[in-house]
XYZ file of C-alpha atoms in Angstrom:
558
model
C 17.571 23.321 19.475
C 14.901 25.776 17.637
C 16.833 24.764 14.451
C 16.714 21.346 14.858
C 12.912 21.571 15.755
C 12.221 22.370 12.348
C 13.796 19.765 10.605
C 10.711 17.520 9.902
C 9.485 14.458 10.231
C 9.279 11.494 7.180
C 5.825 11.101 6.577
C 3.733 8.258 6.200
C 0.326 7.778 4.491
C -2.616 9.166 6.068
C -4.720 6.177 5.314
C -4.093 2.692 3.875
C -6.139 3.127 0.753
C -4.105 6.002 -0.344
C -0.996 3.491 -0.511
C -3.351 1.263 -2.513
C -4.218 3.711 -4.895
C -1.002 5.397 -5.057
C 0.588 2.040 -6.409
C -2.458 0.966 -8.476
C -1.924 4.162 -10.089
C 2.168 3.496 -10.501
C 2.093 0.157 -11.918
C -1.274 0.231 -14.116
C 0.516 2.394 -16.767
C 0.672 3.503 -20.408
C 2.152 -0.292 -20.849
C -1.165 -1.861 -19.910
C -2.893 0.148 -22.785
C -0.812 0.531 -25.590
C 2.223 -2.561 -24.983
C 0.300 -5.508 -23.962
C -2.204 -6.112 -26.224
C -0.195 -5.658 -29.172
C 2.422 -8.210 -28.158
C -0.463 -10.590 -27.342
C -1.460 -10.177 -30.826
C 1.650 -10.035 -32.002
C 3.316 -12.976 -30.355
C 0.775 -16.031 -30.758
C -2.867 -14.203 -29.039
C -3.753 -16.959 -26.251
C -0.515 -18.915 -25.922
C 0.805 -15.580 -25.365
C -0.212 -15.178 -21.508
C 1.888 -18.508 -21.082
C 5.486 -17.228 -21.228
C 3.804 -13.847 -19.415
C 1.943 -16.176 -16.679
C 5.542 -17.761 -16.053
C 7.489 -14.068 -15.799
C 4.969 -12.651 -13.663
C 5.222 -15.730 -11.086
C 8.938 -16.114 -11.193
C 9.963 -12.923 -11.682
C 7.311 -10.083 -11.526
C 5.840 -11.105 -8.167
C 9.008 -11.840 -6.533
C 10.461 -8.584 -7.241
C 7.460 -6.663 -6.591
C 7.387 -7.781 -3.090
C 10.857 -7.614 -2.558
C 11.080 -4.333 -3.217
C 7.738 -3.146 -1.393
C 9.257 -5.172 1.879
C 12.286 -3.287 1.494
C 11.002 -0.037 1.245
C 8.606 -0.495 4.281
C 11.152 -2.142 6.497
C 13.520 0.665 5.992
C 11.336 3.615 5.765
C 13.957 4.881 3.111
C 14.110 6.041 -0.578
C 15.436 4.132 -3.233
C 19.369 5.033 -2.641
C 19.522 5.193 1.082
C 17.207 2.182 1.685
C 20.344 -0.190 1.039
C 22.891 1.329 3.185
C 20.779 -0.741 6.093
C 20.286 -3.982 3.529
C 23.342 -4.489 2.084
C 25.674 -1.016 0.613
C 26.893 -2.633 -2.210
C 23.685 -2.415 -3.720
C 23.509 1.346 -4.131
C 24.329 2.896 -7.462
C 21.308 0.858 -9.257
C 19.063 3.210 -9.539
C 20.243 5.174 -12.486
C 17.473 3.498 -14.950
C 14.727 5.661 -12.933
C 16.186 8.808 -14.755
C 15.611 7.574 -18.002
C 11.646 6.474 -17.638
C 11.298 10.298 -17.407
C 11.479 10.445 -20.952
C 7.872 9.146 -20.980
C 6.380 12.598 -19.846
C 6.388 13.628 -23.661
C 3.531 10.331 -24.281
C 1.590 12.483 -21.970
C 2.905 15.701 -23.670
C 1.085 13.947 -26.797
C -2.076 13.221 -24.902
C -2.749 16.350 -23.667
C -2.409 18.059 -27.237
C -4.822 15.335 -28.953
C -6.760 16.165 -25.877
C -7.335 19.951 -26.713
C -7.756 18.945 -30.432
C -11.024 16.518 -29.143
C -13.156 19.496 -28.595
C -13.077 20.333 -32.191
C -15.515 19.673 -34.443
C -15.160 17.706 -36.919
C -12.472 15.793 -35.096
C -9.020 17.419 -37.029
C -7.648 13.813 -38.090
C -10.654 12.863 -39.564
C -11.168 14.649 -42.273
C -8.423 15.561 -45.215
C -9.597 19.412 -45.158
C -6.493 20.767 -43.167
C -3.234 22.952 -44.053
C -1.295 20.063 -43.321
C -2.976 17.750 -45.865
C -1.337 16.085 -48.889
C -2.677 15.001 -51.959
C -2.210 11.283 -50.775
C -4.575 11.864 -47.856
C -7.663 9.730 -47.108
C -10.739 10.675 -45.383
C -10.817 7.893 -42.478
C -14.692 8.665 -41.977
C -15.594 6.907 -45.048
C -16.215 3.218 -45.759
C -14.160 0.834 -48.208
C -13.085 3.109 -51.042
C -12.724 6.562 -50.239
C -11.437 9.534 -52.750
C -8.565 11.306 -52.218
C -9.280 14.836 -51.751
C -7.571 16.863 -54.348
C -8.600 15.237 -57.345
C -11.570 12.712 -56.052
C -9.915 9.752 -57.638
C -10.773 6.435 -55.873
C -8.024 4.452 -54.243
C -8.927 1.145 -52.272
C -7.547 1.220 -48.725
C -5.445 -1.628 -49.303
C -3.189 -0.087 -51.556
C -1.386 0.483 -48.504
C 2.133 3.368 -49.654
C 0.189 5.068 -52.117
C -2.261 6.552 -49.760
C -1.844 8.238 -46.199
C -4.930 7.920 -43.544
C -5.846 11.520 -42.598
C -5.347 10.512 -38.734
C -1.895 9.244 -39.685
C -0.729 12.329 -40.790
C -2.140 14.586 -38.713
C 0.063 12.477 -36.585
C 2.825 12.685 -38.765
C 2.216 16.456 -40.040
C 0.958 18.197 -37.523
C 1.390 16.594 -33.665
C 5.187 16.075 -34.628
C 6.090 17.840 -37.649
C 8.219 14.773 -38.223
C 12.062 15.371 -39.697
C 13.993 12.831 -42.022
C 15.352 11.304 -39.383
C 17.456 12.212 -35.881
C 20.007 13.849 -37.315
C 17.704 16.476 -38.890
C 16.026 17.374 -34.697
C 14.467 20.417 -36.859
C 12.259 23.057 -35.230
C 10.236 22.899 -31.716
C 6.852 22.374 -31.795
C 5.571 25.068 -29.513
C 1.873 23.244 -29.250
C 3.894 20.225 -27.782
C 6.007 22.493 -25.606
C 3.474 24.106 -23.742
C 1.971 20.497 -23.061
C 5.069 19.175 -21.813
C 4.877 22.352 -19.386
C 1.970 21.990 -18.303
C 2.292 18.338 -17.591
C 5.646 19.126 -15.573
C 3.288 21.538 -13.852
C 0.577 18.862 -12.725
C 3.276 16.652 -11.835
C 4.887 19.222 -9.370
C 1.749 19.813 -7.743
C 0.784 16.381 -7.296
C 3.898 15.646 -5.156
C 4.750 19.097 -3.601
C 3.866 18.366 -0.171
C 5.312 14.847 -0.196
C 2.667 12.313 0.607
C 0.067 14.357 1.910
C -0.482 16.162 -1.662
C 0.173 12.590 -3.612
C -2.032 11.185 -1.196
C -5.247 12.941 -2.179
C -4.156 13.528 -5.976
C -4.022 9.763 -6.322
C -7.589 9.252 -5.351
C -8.641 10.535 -9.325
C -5.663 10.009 -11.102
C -6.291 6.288 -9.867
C -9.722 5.679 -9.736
C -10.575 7.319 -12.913
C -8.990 5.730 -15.425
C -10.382 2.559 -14.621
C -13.924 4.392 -14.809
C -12.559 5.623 -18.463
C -11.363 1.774 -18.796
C -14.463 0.038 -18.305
C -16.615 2.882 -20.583
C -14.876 1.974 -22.975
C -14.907 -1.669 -23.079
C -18.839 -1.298 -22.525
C -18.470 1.053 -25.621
C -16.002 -1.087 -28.050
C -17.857 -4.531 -27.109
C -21.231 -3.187 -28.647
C -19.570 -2.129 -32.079
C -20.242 -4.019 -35.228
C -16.600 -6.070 -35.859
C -15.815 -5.745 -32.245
C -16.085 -9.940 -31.653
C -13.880 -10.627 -34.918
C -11.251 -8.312 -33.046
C -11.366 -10.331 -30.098
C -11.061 -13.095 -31.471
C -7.974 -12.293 -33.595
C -6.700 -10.756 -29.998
C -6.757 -13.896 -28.026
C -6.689 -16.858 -30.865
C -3.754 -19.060 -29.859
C -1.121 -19.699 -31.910
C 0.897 -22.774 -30.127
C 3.420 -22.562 -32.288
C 5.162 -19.155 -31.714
C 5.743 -20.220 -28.544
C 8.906 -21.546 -29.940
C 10.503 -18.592 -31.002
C 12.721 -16.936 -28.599
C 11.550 -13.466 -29.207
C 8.211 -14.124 -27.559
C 9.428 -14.974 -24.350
C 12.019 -12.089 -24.390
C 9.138 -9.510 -25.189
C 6.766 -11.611 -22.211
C 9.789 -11.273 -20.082
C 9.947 -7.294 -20.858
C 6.528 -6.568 -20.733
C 6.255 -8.115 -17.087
C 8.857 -6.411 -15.908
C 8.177 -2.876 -17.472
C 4.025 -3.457 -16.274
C 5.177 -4.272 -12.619
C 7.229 -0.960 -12.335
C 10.088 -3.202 -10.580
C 13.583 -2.013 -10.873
C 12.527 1.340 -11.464
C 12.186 2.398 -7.272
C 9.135 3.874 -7.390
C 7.846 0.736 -5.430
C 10.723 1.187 -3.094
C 9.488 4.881 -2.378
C 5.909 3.783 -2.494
C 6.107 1.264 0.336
C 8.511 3.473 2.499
C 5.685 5.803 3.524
C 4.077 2.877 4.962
C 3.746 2.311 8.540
C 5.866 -0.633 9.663
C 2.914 -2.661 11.025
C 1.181 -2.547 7.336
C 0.605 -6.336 5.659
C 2.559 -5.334 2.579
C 2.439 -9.195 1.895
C -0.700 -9.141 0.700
C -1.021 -6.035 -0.623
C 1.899 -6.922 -2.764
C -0.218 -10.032 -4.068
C -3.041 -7.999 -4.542
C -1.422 -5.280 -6.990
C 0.376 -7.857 -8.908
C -2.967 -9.633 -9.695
C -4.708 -6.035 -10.401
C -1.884 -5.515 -12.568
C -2.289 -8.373 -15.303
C -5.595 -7.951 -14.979
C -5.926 -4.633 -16.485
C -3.304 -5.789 -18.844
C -5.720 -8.699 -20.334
C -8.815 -6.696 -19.705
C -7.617 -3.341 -21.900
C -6.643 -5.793 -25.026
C -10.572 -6.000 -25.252
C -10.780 -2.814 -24.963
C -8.559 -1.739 -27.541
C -9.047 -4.993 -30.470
C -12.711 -4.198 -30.031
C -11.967 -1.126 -31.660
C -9.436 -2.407 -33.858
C -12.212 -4.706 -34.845
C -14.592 -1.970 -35.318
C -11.966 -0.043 -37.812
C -11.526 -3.391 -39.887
C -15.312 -3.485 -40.207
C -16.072 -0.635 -41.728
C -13.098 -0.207 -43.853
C -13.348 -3.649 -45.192
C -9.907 -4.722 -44.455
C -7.775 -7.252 -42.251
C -7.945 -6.498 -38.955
C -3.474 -6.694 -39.154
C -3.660 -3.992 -41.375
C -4.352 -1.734 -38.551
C -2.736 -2.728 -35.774
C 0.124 -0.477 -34.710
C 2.408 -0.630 -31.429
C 3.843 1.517 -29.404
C 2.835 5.372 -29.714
C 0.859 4.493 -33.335
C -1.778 2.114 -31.047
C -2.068 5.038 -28.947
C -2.207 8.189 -31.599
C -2.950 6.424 -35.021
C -5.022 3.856 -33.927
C -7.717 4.737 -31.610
C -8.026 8.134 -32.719
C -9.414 6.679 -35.741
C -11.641 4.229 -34.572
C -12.838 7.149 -31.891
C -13.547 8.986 -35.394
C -15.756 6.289 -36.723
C -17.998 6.348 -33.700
C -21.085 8.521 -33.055
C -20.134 11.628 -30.656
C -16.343 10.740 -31.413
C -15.125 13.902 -29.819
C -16.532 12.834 -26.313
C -15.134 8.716 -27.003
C -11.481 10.111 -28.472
C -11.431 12.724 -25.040
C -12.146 9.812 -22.836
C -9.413 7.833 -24.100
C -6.562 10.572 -24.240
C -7.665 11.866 -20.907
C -7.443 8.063 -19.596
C -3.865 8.081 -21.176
C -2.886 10.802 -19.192
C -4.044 10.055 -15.539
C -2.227 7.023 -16.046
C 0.741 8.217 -17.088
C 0.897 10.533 -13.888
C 2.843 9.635 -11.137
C 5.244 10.048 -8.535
C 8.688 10.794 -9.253
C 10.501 8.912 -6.814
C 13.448 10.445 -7.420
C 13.518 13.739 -5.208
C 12.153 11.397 -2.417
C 15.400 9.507 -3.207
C 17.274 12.567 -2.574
C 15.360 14.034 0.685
C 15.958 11.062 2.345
C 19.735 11.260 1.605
C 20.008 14.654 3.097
C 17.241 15.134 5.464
C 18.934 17.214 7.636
C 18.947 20.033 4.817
C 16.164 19.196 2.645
C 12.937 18.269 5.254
C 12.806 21.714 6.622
C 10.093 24.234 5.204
C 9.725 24.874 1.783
C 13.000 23.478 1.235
C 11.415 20.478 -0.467
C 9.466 22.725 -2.790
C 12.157 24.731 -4.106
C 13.868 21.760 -4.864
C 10.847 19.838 -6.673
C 10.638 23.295 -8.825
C 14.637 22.938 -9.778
C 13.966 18.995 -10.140
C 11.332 19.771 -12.467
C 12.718 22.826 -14.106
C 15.675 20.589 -15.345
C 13.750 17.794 -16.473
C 11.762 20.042 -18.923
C 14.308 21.655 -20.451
C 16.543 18.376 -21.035
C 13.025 17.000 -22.561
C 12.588 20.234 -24.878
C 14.886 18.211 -27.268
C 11.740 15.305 -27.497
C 9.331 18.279 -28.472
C 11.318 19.211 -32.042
C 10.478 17.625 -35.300
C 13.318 14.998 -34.634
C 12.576 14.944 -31.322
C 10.243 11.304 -31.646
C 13.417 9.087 -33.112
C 15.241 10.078 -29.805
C 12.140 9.112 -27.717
C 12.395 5.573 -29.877
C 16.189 5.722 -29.006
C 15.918 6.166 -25.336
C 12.852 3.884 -24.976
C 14.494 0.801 -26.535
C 17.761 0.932 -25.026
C 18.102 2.751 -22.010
C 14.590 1.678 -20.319
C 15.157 -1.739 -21.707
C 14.098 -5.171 -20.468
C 17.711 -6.143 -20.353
C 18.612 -3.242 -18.349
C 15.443 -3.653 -15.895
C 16.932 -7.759 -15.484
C 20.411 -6.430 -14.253
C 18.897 -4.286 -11.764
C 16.767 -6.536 -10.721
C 19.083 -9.285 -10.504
C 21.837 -7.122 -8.227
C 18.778 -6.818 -5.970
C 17.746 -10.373 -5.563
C 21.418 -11.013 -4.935
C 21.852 -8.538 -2.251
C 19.143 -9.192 -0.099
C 19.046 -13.400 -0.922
C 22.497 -13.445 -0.526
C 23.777 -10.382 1.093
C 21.310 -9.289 3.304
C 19.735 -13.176 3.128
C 16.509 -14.182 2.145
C 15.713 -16.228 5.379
C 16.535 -13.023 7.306
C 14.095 -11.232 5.122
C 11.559 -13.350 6.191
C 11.894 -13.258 9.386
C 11.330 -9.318 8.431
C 8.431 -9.650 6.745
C 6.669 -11.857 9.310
C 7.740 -9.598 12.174
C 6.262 -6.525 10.188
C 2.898 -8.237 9.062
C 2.441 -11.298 11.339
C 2.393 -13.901 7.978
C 5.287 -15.762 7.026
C 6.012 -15.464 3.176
C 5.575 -18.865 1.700
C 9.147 -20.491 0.696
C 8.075 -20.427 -2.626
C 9.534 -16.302 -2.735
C 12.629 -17.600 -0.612
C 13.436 -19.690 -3.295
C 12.819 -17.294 -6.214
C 14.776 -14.813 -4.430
C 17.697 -17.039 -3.849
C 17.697 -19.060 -6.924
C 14.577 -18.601 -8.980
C 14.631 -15.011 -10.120
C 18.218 -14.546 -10.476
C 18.940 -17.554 -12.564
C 16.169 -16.628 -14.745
C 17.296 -13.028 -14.682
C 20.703 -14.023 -16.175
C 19.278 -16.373 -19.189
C 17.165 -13.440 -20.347
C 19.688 -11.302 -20.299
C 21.729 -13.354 -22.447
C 19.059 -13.899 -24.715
C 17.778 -10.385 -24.962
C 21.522 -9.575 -26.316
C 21.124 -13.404 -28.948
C 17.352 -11.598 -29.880
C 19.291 -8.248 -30.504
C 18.169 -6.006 -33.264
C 18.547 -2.729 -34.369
C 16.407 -0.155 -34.058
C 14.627 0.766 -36.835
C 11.454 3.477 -37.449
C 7.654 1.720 -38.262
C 9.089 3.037 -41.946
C 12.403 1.406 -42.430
C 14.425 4.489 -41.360
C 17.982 3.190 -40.136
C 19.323 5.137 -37.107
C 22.892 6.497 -37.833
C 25.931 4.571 -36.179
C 26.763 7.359 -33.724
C 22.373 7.044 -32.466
C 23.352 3.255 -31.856
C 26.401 3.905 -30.090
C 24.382 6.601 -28.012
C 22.149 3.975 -27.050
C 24.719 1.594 -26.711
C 26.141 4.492 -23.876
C 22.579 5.021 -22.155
C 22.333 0.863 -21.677
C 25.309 0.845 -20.458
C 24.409 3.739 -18.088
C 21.948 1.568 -16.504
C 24.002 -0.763 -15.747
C 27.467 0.038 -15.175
C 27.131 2.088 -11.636
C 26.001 -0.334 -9.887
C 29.027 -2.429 -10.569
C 31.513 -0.003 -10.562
C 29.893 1.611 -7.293
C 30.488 -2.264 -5.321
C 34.219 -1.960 -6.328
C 34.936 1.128 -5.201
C 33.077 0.657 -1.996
C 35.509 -2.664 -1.823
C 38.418 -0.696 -2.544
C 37.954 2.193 -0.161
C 36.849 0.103 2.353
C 39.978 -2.180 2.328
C 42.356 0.896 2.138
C 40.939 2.246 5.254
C 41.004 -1.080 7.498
C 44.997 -1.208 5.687
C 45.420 2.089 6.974
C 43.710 1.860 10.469
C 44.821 -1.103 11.444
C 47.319 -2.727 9.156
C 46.285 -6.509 9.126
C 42.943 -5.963 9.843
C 41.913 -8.667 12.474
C 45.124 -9.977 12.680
C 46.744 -6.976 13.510
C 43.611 -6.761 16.001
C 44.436 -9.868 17.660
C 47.587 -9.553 17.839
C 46.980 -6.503 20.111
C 44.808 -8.022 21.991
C 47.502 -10.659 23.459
C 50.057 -8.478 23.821
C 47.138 -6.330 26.318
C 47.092 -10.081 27.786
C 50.525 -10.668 28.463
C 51.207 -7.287 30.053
């Protein structure tokens, strides 16, 4: 009895707010920042939020609450939570594992962080060891000289020159190899950041909810804070207009190409955190009386708001850089990690006080990339009995966290960025995110069944979800859900580097193998659930309900 006495309780947010935060902070992500606004730009400005107004109703929304429900109604993690909806469903999860990888972005951050409180800023000048004759001092105007030999080269000669912040970038964050099959050297700078971010992140969640709880109330809150400084900040710089304009002018006529609604479709999905479980594990640690209806509503529309309100934020820079460089504003626009580290470092450069304007931004970059990893909570909740007695959760979050930094040491060598490109475009994929959300539409709208979900939802919160989410979760969503998964694999294209470096065929097939990853459990986890399940009604009872019956009159006739 004293032993079981000490097994503890699941816990549940101390206060409503902390829920809201918690989640504001999971889905407002690096995505937001970096993603969105380049695929506006890139994919028709305006006419853009179309195809991503039609995701996030048919597809974002509906999942989003579907998953919150479920985690709420079950008070479970993102495995165990189906063995009370529907079991075949388990197994899905395995894409959660693979957004780890994103702790090295914040890895990154935190180095260009410590580099802001230099003066001058390191990428802005061509005065460093790792320099090259083709460097260009970023700080000046039109025509700059190359520093060795003070020859003037025009910016828009493009391969012949070498922005200083692109290679410090390329030189000195990541020492960057020939390719993945040269992984090279660590970079001890970026393995003591990685550390040290595993380090935050295991005190942020080592109590459970009660730590996350309070953490959440800066990591959540500040970045908008950061967010709207610097929209204030890049709205009042000369150029900053022509960069909104280029940002949001529609271009009707990429709306027929089938690679804008694929990367709409993606970007929804990655922004809204669905199919990963953290919104699963989020909404479990609510109290079953909680309106998660409308909170679910809520977070969605905070969620595409940031999105549309950062691509101000970041082509008023962009703008900015054009202006004073004299060139096209497309002839600075990067994606991905170069938005984030080539980017707006240099426009921070260009601006008075840059070190404080370049520390707001990486600091911003980091809070948001901070969150909780859903994934022990997963695995308390499947052996509570063991794991929710003292300081048996810690010791586990420290091997959890131990093992995830030394499988990402491989991301901090000189080859170490191709396999973060690797793992983010196939294994984190939006085709991989549509099959896991499309096994869970059709286990709870067909499995469990969407009426009967409901009816759960309106006895938790008292409202009645409109039959517009019964539909997408019967018909909607999973129809859609199939089509762009189809046409992500009619869109597909290799990976290639921002430089024209072609992966290797054994990378591709290694991708191929995490995709498949993602996917393949699930499947193969239904079967053999199937398969044991009818061996052991064979073996029990022999015809099942026949034999059952069959029993049953013979107890009549005697």
């Amino acid at each position: 009895m004293d032993i079981q006495s000490k097994v503890e309780k699941r816990e549940h947010w101390s206060k409503k707010r902390e829920y809201i935060l918690a989640s504001a902070g999971n889905v407002v992500g690096l995505g937001n920042v970096w993603r969105f606004p380049y695929l506006c730009y890139k994919n028709g400005g305006g006419a853009f939020l179309l195809p991503y107004l039609f995701f996030a109703v048919l597809c974002g929304m509906p999942l989003f609450l579907l998953e919150t429900v479920i985690g709420q109604y079950t008070q479970e993690g993102t495995i165990t939570c189906w063995t009370k909806l529907c079991p075949l469903a388990q197994g899905n999860e395995v894409i959660s594992l693979y957004s780890r990888v994103y702790s090295i972005v914040l890895a990154w951050a935190l180095l260009y962080l410590v580099y802001c409180f230099r003066d001058p800023l390191p990428w802005a000048t061509c005065n460093n060891s790792w320099n090259t004759d083709r460097c260009v001092d970023i700080t000046s105007a039109n025509q700059t000289a190359v520093h060795s030999d003070n020859v003037t080269i025009d910016w828009t000669l493009g391969n012949l020159t070498k922005s200083s912040v692109s290679e410090f970038w390329e030189r000195q964050v990541l020492s960057i190899s020939a390719g993945i099959e040269e992984p090279g050297a660590v970079k001890w700078e970026v393995l003591l950041c990685l550390l040290a971010c595993w380090v935050a992140c295991y005190f942020s969640i080592w109590k459970g909810v009660r730590s996350a709880g309070k953490v959440v109330y800066f990591t959540a809150v500040f970045p908008y804070v950061m967010l709207a400084i610097l929209l204030v900040r890049g709205l009042t710089l000369p150029g900053a207009w022509e960069g909104v304009v280029y940002y949001l002018y529609p271009d009707p006529s990429r709306l027929a190409d089938l690679q804008v609604w694929m990367d709409a479709c993606a970007q929804v999905l990655f922004s809204y955190g669905v199919s990963s479980g953290s919104l699963i594990t989020l909404g479990s640690y609510n109290r079953k009386n909680n309106n998660c209806y409308k909170d679910s509503l809520w977070l969605c529309a905070l969620n595409s708001t940031t999105s549309f309100v950062a691509g101000f934020t970041v082509f008023s820079a962009l703008g900015f850089m054009a202006y004073k460089q004299g060139i096209p504003i497309n002839m600075v626009v990067e994606s991905g990690p170069g938005l984030a580290f080539i980017a707006f470092p240099q426009a921070a450069a260009m601006m008075p006080v840059p070190q404080l304007w370049a520390a707001c931004f990486f600091l911003m970059l980091i809070l948001l990339g901070i969150d909780t990893v859903t994934i022990t909570s997963s695995v308390i909740d499947m052996f509570p009995g063991q794991m929710r007695r003292p300081w048996r959760r810690e010791v586990f979050l420290i091997v959890f966290c131990l093992f995830c930094f030394i499988i990402q040491i491989s991301l901090t060598t000189q080859g170490g960025v191709y396999l973060f490109q690797l793992t983010d475009h196939y294994a984190a994929n939006g085709a991989c995110i549509l099959f896991v959300g499309l096994l869970q539409c059709g286990a709870v709208g067909w499995g469990f069944g969407a009426e009967r979900m409901c009816d759960v939802v309106e006895d938790m919160t008292g409202h009645r979800p409109s039959v517009f989410f019964k539909l997408c979760w019967r018909y909607f969503t999973p129809l859609i859900s199939v089509v762009c998964f189809v046409g992500f694999f009619l869109d597909y294209q290799p990976l290639t580097s921002n430089g024209g470096y072609m992966y290797p065929n054994w990378a591709y097939h290694l991708g191929w193998v995490m995709a498949l990853s993602s996917v393949v459990v699930a499947p193969i986890w239904a079967v053999s659930k199937i398969c044991l399940t009818s061996t052991l009604m064979t073996a029990q009872g022999g015809a099942g309900p026949s034999a059952a019956t069959s029993r049953g009159e013979r107890r009549k006739t005697g």
